[in-house]
Short mmCIF file of C-alpha atoms in Angstrom, two decimals:
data_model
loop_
_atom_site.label_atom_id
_atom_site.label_comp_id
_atom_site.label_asym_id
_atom_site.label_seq_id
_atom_site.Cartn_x
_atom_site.Cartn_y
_atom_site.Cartn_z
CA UNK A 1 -8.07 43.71 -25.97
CA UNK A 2 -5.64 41.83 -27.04
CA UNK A 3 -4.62 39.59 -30.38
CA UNK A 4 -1.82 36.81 -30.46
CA UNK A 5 -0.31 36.12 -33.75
CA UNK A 6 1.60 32.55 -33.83
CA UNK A 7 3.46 31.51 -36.43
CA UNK A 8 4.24 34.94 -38.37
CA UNK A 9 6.66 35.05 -41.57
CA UNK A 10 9.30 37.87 -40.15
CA UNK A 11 7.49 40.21 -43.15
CA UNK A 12 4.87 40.21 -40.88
CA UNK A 13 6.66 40.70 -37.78
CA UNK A 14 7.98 43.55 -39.51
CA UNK A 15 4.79 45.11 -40.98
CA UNK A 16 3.53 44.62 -37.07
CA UNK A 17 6.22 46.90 -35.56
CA UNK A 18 5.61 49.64 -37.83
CA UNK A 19 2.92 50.49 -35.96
CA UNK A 20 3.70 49.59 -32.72
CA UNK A 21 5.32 52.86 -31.84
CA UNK A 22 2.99 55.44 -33.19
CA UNK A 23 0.50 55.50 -31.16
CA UNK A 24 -1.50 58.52 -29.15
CA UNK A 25 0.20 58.13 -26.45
CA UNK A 26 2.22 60.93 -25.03
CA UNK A 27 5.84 59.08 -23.81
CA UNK A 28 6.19 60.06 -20.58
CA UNK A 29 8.54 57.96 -18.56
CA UNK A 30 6.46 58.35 -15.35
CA UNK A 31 3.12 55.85 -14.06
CA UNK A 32 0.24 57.69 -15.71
CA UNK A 33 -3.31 56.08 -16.69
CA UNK A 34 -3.16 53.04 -19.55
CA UNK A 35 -3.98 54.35 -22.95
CA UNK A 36 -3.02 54.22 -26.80
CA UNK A 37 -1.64 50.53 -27.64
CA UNK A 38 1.32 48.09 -27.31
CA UNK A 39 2.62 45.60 -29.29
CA UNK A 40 4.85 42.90 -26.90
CA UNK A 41 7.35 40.53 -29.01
CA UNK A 42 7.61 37.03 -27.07
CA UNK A 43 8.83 33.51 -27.64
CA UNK A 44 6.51 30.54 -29.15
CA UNK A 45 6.18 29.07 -25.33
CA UNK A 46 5.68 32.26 -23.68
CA UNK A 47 3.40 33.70 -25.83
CA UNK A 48 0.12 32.75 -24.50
CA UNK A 49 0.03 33.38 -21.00
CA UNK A 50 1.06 36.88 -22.26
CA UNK A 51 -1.43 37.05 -24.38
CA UNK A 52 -3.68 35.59 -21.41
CA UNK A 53 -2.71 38.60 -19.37
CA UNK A 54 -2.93 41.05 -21.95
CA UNK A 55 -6.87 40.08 -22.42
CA UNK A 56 -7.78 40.59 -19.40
CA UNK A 57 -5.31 43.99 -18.15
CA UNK A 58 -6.16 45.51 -22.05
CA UNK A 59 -10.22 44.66 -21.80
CA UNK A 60 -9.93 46.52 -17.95
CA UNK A 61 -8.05 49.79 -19.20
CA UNK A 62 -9.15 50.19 -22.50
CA UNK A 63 -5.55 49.30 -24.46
CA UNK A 64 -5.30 47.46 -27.57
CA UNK A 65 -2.45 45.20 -26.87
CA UNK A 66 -0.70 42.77 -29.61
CA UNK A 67 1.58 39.56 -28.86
CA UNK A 68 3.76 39.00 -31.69
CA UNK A 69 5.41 35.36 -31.32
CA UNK A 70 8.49 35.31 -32.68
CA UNK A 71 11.62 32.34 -31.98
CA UNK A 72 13.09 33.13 -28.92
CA UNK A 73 16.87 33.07 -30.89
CA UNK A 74 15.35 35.86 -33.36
CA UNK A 75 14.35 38.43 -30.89
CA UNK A 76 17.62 40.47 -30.25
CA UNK A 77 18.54 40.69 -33.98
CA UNK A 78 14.75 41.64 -35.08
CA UNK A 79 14.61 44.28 -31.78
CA UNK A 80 18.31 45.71 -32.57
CA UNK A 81 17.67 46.30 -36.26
CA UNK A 82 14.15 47.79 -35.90
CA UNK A 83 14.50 49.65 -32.45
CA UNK A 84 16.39 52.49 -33.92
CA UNK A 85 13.67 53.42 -36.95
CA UNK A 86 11.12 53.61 -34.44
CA UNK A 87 10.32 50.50 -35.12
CA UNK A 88 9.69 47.24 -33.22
CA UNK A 89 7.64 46.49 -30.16
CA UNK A 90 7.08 48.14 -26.99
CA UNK A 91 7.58 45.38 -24.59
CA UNK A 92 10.25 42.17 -25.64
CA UNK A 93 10.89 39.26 -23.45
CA UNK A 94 14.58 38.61 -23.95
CA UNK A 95 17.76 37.16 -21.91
CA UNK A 96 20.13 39.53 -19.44
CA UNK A 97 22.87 38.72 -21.05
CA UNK A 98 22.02 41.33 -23.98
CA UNK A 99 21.83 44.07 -21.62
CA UNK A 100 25.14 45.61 -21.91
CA UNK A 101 24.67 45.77 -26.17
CA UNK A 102 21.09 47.39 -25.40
CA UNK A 103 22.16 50.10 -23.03
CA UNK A 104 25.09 50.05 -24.85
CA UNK A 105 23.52 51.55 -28.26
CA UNK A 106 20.24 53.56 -26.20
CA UNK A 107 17.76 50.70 -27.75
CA UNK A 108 16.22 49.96 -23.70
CA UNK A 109 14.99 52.09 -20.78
CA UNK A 110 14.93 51.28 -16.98
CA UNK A 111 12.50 49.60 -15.57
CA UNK A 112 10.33 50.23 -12.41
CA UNK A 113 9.82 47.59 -9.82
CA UNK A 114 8.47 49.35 -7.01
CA UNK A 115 7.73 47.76 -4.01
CA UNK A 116 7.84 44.42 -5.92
CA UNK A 117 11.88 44.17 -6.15
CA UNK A 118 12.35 42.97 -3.00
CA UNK A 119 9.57 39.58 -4.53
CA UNK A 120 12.48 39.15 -7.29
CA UNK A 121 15.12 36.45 -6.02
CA UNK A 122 18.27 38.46 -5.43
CA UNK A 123 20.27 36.70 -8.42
CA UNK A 124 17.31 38.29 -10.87
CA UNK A 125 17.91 41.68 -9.87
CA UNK A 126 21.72 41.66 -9.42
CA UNK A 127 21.43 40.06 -12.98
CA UNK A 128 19.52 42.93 -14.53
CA UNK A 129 21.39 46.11 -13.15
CA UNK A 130 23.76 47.70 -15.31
CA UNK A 131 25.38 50.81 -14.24
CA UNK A 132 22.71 51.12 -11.44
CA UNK A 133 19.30 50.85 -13.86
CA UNK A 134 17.33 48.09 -13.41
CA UNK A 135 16.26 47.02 -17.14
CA UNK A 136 13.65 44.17 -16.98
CA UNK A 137 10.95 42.79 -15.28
CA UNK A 138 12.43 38.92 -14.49
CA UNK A 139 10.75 35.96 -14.76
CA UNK A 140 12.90 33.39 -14.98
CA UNK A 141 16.37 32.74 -13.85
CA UNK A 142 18.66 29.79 -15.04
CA UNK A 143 21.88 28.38 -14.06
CA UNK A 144 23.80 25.20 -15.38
CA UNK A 145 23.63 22.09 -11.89
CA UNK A 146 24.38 18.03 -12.69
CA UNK A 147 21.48 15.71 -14.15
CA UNK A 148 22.16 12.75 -12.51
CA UNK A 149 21.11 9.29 -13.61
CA UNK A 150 21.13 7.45 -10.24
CA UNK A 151 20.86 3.61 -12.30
CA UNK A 152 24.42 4.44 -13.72
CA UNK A 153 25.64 6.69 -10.63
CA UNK A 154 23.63 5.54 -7.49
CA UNK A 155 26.00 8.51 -5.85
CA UNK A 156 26.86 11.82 -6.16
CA UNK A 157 30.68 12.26 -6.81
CA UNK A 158 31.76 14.43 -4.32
CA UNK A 159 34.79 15.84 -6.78
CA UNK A 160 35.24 16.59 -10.40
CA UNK A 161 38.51 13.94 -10.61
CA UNK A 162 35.57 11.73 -8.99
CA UNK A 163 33.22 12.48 -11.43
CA UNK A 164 35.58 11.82 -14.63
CA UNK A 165 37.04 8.49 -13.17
CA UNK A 166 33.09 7.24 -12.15
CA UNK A 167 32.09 8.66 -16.06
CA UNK A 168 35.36 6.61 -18.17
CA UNK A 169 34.44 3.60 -15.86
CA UNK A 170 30.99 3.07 -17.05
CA UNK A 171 31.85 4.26 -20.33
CA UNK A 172 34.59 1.40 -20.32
CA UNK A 173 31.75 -0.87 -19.65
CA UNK A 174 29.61 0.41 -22.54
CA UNK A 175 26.97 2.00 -19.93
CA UNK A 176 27.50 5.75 -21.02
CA UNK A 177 28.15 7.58 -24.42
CA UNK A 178 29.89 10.50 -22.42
CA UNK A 179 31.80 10.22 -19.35
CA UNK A 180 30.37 14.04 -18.97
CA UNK A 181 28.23 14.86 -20.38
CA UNK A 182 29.12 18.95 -20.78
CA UNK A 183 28.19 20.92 -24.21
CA UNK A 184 31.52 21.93 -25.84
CA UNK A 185 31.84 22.01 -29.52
CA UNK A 186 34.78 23.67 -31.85
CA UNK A 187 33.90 26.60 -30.51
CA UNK A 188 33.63 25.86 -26.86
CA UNK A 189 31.60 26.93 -23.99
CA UNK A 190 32.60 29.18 -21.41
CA UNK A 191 29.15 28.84 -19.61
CA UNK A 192 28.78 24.97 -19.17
CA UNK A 193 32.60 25.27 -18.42
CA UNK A 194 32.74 28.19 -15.51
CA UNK A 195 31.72 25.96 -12.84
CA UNK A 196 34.97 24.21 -13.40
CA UNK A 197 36.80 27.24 -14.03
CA UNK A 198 35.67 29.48 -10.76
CA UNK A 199 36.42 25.61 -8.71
CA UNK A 200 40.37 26.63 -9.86
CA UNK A 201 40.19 30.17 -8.93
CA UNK A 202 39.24 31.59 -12.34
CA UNK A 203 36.87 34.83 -12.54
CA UNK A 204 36.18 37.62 -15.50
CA UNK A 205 35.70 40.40 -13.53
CA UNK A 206 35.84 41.00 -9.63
CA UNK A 207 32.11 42.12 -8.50
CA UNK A 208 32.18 43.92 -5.30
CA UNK A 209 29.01 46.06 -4.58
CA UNK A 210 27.05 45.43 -7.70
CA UNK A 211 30.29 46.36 -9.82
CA UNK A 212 32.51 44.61 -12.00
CA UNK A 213 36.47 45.99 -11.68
CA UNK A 214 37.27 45.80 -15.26
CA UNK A 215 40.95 46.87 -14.60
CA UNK A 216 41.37 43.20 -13.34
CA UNK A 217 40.61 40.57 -15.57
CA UNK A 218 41.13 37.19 -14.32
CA UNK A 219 41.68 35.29 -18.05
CA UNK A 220 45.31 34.39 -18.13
CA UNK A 221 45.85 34.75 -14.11
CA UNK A 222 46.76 32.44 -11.58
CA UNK A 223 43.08 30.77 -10.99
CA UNK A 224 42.31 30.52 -14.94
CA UNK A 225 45.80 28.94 -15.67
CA UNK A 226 44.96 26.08 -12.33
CA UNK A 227 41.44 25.46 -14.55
CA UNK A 228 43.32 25.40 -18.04
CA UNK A 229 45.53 22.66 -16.21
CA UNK A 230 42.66 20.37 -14.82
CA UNK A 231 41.10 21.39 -18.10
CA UNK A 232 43.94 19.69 -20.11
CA UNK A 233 43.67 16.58 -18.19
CA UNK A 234 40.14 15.65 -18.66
CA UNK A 235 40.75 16.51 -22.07
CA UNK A 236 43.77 13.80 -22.24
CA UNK A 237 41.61 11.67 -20.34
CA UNK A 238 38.92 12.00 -22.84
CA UNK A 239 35.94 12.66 -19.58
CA UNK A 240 35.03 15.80 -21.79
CA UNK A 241 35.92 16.23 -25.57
CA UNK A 242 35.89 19.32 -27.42
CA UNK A 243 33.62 16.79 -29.81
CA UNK A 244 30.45 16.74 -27.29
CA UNK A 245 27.55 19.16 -28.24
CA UNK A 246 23.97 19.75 -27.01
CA UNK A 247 22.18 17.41 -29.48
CA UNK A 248 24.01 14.25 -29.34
CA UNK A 249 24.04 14.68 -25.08
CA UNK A 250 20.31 14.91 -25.08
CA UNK A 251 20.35 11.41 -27.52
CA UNK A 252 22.30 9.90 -24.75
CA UNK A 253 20.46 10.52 -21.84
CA UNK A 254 17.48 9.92 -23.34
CA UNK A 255 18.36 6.36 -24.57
CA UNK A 256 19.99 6.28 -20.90
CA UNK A 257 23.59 6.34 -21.94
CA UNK A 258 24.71 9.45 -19.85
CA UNK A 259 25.57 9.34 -16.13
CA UNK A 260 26.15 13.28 -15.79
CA UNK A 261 24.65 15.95 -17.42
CA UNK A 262 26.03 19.48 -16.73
CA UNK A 263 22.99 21.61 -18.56
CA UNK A 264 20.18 23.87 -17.41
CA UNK A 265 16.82 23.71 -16.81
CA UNK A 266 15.35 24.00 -20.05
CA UNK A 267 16.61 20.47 -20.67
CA UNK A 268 14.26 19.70 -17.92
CA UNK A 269 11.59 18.51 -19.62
CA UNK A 270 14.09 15.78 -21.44
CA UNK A 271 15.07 14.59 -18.16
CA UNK A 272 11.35 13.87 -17.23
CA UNK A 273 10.32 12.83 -20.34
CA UNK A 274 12.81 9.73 -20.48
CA UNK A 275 11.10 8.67 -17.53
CA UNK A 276 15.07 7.72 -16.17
CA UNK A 277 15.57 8.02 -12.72
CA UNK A 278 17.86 11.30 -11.61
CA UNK A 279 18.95 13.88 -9.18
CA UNK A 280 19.57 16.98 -9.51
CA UNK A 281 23.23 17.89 -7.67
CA UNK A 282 25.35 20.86 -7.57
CA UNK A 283 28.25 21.15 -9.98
CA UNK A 284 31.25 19.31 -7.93
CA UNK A 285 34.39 20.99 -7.57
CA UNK A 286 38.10 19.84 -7.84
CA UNK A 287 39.82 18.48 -5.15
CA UNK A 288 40.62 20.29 -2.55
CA UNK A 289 39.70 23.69 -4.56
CA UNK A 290 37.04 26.02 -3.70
CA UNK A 291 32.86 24.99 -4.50
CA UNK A 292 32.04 25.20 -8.46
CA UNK A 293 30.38 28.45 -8.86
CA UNK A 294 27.78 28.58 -11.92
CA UNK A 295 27.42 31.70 -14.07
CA UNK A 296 23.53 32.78 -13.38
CA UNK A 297 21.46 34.08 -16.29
CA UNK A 298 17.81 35.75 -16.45
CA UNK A 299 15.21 36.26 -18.98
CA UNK A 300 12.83 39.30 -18.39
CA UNK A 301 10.31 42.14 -20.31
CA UNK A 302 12.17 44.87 -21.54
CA UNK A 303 11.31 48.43 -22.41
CA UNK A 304 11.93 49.83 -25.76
CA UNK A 305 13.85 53.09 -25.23
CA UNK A 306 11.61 54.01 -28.39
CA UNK A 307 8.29 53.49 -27.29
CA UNK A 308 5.79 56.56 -27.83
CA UNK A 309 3.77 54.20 -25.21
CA UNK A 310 5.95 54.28 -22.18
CA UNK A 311 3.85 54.91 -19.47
CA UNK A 312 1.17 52.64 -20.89
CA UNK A 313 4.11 49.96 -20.82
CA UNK A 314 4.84 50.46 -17.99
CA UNK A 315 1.50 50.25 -16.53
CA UNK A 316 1.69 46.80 -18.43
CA UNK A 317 4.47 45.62 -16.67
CA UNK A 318 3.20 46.57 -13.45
CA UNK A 319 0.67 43.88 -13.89
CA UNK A 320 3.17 41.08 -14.67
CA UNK A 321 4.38 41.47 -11.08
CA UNK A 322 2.12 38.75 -9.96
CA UNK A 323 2.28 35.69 -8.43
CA UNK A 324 -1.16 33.78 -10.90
CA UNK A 325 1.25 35.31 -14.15
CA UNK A 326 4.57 34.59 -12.72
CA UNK A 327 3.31 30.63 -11.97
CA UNK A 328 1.64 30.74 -15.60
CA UNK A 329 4.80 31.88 -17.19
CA UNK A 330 6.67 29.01 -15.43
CA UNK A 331 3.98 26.14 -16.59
CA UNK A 332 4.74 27.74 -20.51
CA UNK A 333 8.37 27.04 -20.01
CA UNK A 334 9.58 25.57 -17.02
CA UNK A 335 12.51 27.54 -15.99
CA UNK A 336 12.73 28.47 -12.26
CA UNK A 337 10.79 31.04 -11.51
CA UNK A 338 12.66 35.18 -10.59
CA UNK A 339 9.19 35.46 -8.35
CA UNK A 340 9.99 34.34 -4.71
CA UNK A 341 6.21 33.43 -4.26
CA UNK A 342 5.80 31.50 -7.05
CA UNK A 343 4.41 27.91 -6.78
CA UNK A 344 6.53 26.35 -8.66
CA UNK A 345 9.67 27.32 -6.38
CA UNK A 346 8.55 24.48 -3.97
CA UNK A 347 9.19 22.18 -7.04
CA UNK A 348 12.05 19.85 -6.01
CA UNK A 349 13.67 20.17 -9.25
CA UNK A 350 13.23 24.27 -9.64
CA UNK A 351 14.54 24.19 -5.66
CA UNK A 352 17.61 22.39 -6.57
CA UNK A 353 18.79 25.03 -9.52
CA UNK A 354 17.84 27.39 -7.70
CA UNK A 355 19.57 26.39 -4.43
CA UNK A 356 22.87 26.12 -6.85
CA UNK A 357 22.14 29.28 -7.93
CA UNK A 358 22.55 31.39 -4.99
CA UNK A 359 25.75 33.05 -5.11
CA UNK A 360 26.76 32.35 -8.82
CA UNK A 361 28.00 35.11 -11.32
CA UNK A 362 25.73 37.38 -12.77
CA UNK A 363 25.13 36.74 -16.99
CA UNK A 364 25.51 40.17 -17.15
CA UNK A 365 29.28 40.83 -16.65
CA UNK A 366 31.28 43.12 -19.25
CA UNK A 367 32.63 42.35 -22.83
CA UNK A 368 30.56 38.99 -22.75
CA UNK A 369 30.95 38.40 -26.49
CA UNK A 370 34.35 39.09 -26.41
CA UNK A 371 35.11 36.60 -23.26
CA UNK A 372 32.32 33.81 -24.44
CA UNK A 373 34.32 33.45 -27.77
CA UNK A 374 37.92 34.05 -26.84
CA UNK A 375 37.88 31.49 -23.92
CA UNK A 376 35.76 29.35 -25.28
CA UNK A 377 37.91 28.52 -28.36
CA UNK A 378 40.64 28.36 -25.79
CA UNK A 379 39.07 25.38 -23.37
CA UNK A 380 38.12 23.95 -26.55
CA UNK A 381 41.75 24.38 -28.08
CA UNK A 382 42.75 23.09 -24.67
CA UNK A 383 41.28 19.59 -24.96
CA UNK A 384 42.17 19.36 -28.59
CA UNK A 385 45.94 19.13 -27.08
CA UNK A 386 47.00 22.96 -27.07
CA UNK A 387 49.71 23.84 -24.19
CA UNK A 388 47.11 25.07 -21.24
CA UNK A 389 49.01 27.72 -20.19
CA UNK A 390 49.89 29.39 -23.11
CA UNK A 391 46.92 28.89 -24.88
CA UNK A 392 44.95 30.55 -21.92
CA UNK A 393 47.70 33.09 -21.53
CA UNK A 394 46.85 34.05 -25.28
CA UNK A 395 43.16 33.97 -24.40
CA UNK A 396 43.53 36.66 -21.66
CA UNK A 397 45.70 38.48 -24.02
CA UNK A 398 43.21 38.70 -26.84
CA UNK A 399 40.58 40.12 -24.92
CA UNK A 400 42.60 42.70 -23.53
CA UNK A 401 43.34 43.58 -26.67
CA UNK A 402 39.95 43.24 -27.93
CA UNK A 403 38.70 45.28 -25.18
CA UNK A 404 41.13 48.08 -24.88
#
């Protein structure tokens, strides 16, 4: 039993949750027998192949279940300022990287994989433990590579200095719009940017057995202060401008004016779409500097620390941890798949993030809002003309302030 509501005015996403967590059912934390009734909060694309599952697991064990769609971008706010009234949904579908404020304020509860965690790739579940809990069921995993148009670059450039000098040479000859194309903005972009910035050396936090060392930050050290440097000059060069943001880059390719294209796989469906010839490649590094690491990111189901339906959700998410669902969820939005069996990992462009994947840094790292803004105005101060050094030296300092 199930009902999918598209399209719903947040009054009515509101009105929704007030019932979603007074049901019969008894909370427990522990497996128990379906009953009572959920309400799950997912994005427009998502949506239906939850709502698909929900039919058919809700009709077999008696449970109402509800599939509120709600913009992907609206889900943390909605869940944060409902959650606490008892409010809100059961079961949201939502991105790693808002772990640490969810545990953070006792909003989520751990989830239980079972025998299934070792079906997860091993960047989904190193990206969804926080202090030891596992807090999601992943689905999806994401990392930044290089769209390649192979008309304008018939070759992969083997460095970043290779990459700029290929990218101002065909933008000298009116062939590209963007030497790279990389999303930057006023306010920057530490994610696009870390490949470049773990290539120098850089890193947030040292992760050694599933734990960040937050007595070391790297932001200001020797590795982030080689990146500012190589930052600087492809700034003076004008290969990436503070100027370049996600909308214009996604013009440009598609009206084949962009060689490179540093962006993830949900831009995937541009890259087909323009019917351009490409490759997917790794992220180069600079010269004679260590590979370009990408920062990896998840999306997942979480558990509302306030559901009265816990075991029930639970028994929900039990049911998600299935190949037929996992390769549904994948044709809804085509973001390589978290599930190791999943069809769509033989995909040559899924392979290819995900090959680029292994080995990145987890989107779950500590004081994430405070790092994503204060280095990303920095890189983008940094190619506006500000001294490298300094400005990242301020950078690091801010944070640590910030942070305590």
């Amino acid at each position: 039993m199930r009902r999918v509501k598209q399209g719903l005015a947040l009054g009515a996403v509101v009105a929704l949750g007030l019932t979603a967590c007074g049901s019969d059912d008894d909370g427990d934390d522990g497996g128990g027998d379906a009953s009572g009734s959920l309400l799950i909060w997912a994005d427009e694309k998502r949506a239906g192949p939850i709502g698909d599952l929900a039919q058919e697991w809700g009709d077999a064990n008696g449970v109402a279940v509800d599939v509120v769609q709600i913009t992907f971008g609206d889900i943390n706010d909605q869940f944060v300022q409902q959650a606490p009234a008892g409010q809100g949904p059961d079961i949201l579908l939502g991105a790693n990287d808002w772990v640490e404020q969810f545990a953070a304020s006792g909003l989520i509860s751990p989830v239980d994989l079972g025998d299934n965690v070792d079906s997860f790739v091993e960047s989904a579940i190193d990206g969804w433990t926080f202090e030891g809990q596992t807090y999601a069921v992943p689905v999806a995993v994401e990392n930044v590579a290089v769209f390649r148009n192979t008309d304008l670059a018939p070759e992969a450039p083997a460095t970043i200095e290779e990459m700029a000098e290929s990218g101002l040479a065909l933008q000298a000859e009116g062939k590209t719009q963007y030497p790279i194309g990389i999303q930057v903005s006023d306010k920057g972009d530490s994610y696009h940017a870390y490949p470049f910035y773990s290539s120098a050396g850089g890193y947030y936090y040292p992760l050694e057995n599933g734990e960040f060392d937050t007595s070391d930050l790297g932001i200001g050290q020797e590795g982030s202060l080689v990146f500012a440097e190589g930052w600087a000059g492809l700034g003076a060069s004008g290969a990436i401008k503070s100027t370049f943001v996600g909308d214009d880059l996604i013009n440009a390719w598609s009206s084949g004016q962009l060689a490179y294209w540093i962006t993830g796989p949900w831009n995937t469906t541009v890259v087909t779409d323009s019917g351009l010839p490409f490759e997917v490649d790794p992220v180069p590094g600079w010269e004679g500097a260590e590979p370009a690491v990408p920062i990896v990111g998840s999306q997942g189901f979480y558990l509302s620390q306030f559901s009265e339906n816990k075991s029930t959700a639970q028994a929900f998410l039990d049911a998600t941890m299935d190949t037929e669902f996992m390769d549904s969820i994948y044709q809804a939005d085509p973001r390589p798949p978290a599930w190791k069996d999943s069809d769509a990992s033989s995909d040559p462009i899924v392979a290819a993030f995900l090959a680029y994947g292994e080995g990145g840094y987890p989107n779950l790292y500590p004081n994430a809002a405070v790092i994503v803004e204060e280095l990303g105005l920095a890189q983008a101060k940094i190619l506006d003309g500000a001294d490298p050094t300094a400005t990242m030296e301020e950078a690091g300092t801010n944070i640590q302030n910030r942070t305590g």
